[in-house]
PDB file of C-alpha atoms in Angstrom:
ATOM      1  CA  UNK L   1      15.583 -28.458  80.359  1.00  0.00           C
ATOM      2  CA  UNK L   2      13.163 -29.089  83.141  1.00  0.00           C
ATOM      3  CA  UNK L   3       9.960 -28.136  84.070  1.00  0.00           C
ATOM      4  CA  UNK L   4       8.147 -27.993  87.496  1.00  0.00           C
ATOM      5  CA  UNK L   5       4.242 -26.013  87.241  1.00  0.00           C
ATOM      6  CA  UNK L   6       1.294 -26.839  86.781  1.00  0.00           C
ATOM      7  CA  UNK L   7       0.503 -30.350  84.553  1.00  0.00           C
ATOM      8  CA  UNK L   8       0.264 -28.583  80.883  1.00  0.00           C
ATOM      9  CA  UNK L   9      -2.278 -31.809  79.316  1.00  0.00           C
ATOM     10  CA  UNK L  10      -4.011 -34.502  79.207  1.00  0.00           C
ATOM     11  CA  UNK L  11      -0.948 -37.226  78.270  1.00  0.00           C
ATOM     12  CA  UNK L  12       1.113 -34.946  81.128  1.00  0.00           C
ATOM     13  CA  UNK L  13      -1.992 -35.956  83.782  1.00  0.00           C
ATOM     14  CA  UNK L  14      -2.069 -39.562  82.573  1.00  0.00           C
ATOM     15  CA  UNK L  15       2.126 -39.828  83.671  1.00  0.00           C
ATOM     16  CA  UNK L  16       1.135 -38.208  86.539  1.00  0.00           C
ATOM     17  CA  UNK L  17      -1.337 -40.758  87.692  1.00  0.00           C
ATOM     18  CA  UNK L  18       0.587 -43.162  86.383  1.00  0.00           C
ATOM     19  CA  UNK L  19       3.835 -41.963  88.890  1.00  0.00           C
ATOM     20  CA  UNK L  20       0.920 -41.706  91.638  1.00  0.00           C
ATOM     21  CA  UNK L  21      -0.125 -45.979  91.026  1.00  0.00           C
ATOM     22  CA  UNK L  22       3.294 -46.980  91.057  1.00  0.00           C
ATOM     23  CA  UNK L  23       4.484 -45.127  94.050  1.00  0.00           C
ATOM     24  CA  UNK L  24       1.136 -45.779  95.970  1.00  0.00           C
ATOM     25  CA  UNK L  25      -0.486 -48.514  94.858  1.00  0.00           C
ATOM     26  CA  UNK L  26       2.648 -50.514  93.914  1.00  0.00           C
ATOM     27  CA  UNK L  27       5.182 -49.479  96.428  1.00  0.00           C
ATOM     28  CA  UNK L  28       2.708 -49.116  99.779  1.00  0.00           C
ATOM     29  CA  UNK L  29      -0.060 -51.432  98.659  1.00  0.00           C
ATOM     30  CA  UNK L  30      -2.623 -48.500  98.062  1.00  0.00           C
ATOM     31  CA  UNK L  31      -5.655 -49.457  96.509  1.00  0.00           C
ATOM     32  CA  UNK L  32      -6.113 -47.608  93.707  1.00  0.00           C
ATOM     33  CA  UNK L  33      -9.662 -47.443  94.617  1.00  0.00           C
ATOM     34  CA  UNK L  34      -8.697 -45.470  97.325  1.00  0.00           C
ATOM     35  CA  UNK L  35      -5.633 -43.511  95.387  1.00  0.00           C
ATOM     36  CA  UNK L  36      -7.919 -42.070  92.486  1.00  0.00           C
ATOM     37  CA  UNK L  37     -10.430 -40.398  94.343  1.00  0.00           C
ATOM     38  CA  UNK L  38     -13.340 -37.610  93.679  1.00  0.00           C
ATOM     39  CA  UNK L  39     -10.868 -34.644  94.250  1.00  0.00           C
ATOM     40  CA  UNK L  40      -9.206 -35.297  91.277  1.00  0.00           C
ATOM     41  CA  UNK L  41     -11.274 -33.713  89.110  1.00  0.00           C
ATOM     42  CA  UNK L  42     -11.202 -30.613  90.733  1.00  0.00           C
ATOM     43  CA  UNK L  43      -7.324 -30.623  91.683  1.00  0.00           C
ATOM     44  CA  UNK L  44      -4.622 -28.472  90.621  1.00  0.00           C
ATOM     45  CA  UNK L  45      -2.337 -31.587  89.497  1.00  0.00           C
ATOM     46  CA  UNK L  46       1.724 -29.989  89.855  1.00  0.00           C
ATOM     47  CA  UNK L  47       4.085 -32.017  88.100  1.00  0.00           C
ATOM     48  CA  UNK L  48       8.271 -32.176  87.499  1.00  0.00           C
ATOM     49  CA  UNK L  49       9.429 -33.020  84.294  1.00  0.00           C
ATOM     50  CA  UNK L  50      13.093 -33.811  84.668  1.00  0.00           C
ATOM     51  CA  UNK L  51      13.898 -33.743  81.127  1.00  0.00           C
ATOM     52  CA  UNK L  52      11.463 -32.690  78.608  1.00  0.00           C
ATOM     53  CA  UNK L  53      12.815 -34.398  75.536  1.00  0.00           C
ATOM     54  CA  UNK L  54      12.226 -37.473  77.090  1.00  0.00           C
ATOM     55  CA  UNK L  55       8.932 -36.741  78.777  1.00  0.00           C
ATOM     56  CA  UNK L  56      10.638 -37.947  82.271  1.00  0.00           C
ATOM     57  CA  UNK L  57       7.867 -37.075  84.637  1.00  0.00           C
ATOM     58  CA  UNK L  58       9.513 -37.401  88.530  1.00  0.00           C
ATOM     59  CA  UNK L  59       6.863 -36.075  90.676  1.00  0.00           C
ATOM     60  CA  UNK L  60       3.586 -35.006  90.947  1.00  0.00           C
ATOM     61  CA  UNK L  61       1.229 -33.589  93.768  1.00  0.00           C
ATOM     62  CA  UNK L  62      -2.490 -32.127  94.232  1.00  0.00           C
ATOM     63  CA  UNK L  63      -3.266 -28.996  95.233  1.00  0.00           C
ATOM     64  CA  UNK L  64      -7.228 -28.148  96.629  1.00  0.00           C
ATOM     65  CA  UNK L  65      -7.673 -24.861  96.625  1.00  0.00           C
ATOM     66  CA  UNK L  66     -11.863 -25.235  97.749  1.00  0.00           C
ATOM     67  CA  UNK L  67     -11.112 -23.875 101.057  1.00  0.00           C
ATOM     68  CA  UNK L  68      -8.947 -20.490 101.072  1.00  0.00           C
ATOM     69  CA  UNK L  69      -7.189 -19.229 102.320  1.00  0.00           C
ATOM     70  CA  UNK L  70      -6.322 -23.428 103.144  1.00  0.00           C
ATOM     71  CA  UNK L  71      -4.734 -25.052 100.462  1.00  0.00           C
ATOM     72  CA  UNK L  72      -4.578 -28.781 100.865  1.00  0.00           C
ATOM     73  CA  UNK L  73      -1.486 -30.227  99.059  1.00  0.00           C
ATOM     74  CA  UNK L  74      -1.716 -34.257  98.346  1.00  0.00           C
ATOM     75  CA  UNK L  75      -0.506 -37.373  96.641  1.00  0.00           C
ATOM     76  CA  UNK L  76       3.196 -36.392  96.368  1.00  0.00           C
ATOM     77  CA  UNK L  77       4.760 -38.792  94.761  1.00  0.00           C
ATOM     78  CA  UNK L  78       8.599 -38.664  93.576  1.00  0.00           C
ATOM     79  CA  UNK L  79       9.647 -41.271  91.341  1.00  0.00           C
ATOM     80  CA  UNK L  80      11.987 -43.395  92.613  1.00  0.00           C
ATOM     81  CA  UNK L  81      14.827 -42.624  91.026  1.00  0.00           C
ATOM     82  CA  UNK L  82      14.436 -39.076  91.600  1.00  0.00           C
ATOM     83  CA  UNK L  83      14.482 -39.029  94.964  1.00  0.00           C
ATOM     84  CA  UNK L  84      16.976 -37.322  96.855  1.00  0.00           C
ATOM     85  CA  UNK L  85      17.891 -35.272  94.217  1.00  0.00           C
ATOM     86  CA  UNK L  86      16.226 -31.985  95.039  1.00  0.00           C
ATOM     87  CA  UNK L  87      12.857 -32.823  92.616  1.00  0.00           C
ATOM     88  CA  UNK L  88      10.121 -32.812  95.690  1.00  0.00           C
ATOM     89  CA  UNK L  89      12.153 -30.133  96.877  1.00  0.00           C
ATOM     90  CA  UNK L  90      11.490 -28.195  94.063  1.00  0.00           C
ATOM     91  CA  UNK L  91       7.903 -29.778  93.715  1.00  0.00           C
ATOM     92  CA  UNK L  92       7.133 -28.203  97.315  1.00  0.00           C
ATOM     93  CA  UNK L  93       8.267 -24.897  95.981  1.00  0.00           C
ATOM     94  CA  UNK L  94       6.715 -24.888  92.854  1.00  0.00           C
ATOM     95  CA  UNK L  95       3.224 -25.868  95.055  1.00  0.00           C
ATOM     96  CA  UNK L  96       3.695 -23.066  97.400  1.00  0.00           C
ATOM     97  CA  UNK L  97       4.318 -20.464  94.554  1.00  0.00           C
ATOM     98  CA  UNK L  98       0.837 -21.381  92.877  1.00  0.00           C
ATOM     99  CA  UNK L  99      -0.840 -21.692  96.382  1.00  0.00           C
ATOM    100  CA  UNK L 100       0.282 -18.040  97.122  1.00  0.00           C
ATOM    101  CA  UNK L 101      -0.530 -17.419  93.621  1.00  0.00           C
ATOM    102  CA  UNK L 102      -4.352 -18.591  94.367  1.00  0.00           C
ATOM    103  CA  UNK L 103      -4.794 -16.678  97.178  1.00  0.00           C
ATOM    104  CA  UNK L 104      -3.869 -19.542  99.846  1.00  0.00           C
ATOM    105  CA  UNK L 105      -2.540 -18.353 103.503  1.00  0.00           C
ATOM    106  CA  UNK L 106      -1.622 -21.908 104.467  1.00  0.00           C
ATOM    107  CA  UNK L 107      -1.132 -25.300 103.444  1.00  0.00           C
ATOM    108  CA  UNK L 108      -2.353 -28.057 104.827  1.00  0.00           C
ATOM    109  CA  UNK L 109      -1.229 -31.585 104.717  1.00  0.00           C
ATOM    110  CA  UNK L 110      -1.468 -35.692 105.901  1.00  0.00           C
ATOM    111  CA  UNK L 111       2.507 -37.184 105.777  1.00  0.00           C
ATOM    112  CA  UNK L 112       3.135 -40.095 105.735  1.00  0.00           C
ATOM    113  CA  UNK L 113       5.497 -40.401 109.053  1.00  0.00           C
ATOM    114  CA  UNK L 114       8.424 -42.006 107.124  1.00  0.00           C
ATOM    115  CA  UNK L 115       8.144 -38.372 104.990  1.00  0.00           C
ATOM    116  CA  UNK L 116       7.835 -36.255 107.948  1.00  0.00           C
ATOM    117  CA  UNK L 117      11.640 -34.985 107.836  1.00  0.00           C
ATOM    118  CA  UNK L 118      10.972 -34.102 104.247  1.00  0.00           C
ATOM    119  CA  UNK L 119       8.371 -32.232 104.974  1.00  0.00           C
ATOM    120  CA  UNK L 120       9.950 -30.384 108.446  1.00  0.00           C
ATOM    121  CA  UNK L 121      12.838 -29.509 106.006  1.00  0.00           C
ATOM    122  CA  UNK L 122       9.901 -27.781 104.251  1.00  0.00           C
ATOM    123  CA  UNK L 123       8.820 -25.717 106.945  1.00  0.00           C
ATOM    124  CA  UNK L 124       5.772 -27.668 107.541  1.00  0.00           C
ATOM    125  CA  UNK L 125       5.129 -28.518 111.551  1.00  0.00           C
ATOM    126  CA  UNK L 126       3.417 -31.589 112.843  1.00  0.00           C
ATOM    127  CA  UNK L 127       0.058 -31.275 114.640  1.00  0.00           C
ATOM    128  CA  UNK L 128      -1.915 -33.964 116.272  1.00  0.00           C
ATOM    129  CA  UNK L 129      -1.697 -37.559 117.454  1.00  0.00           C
ATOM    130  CA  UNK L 130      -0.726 -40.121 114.276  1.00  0.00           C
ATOM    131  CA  UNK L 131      -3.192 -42.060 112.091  1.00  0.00           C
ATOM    132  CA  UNK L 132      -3.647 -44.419 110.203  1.00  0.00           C
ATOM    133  CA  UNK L 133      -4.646 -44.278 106.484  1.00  0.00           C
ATOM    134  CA  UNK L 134      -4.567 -47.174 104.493  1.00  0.00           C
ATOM    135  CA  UNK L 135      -2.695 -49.056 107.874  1.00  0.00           C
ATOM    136  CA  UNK L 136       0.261 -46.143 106.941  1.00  0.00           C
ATOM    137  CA  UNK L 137       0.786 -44.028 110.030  1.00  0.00           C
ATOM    138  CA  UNK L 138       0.168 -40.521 109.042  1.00  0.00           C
ATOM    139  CA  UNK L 139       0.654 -37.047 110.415  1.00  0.00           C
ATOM    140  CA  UNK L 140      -1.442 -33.638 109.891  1.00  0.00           C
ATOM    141  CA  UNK L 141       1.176 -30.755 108.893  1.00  0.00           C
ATOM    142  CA  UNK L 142       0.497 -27.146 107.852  1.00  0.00           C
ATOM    143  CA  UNK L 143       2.943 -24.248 107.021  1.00  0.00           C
ATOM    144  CA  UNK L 144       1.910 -20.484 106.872  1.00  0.00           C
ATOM    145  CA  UNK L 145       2.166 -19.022 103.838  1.00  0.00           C
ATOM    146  CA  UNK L 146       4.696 -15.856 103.676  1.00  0.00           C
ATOM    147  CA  UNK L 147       2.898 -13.071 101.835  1.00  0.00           C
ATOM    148  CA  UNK L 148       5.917 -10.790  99.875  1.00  0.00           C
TER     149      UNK L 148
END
């Protein structure tokens, strides 16, 4: 049975981070000076649990919620062996529900440019010229948020 909601404790956090490092800080060569930042505390910290007998966490993602009705959603990361198999898919839905949830009109985000499909698939539109963060060229997306 899986799970995809909000991290439920402490040891569920510490795989998160841990799934954030390797993706980031491994993978792209993030510092994690840079990765592990302020915010954290005050996140919302979204996890998916593939199987929960095995505590196999495959993604994770931020939500800051400080400036509603904009929700910022960060540090997806989707472990890879996970990926394309639907789990940031249902990440991204799972984020939205709980933004909604919190009172959130929009959500906000920087993509990575090599994630930008992902994240059009979404909904989410580009706006802006690219960046850099980190030397990884980045994009500013936001999606509305439908009220039901």
């Amino acid at each position: 049975m899986s799970y995809f909601g909000i991290a439920r404790d402490t040891a569920e956090l510490e795989r998160a981070f841990a799934l954030r490092r390797e993706v980031f800080c491994d993978e792209q060569g993030v510092s994690p000076e840079v990765e592990f930042d302020e915010l954290d505390g005050g996140a919302t910290h979204l996890v998916g649990v593939r199987d929960e007998q095995d505590d196999g966490l495959i993604a994770t993602c931020r939500l800051l919620l400080d400036e509603l009705p904009t929700c910022k959603l960060g540090r997806m990361a989707v472990a890879s062996s996970a990926r394309r198999s639907g789990a940031g898919r249902r990440l991204m839905d799972t984020a939205e529900t709980e933004a909604r949830a919190r009172g959130a009109s929009e959500i906000l985000l920087r993509s990575q440019r090599q994630a930008e499909p992902f994240y059009a698939s979404c909904w989410f539109q580009p706006e802006g010229e690219t960046f850099l963060e980190e030397n990884i060229p980045h994009v500013l997306m936001r999606k509305a948020i439908r009220r039901d």
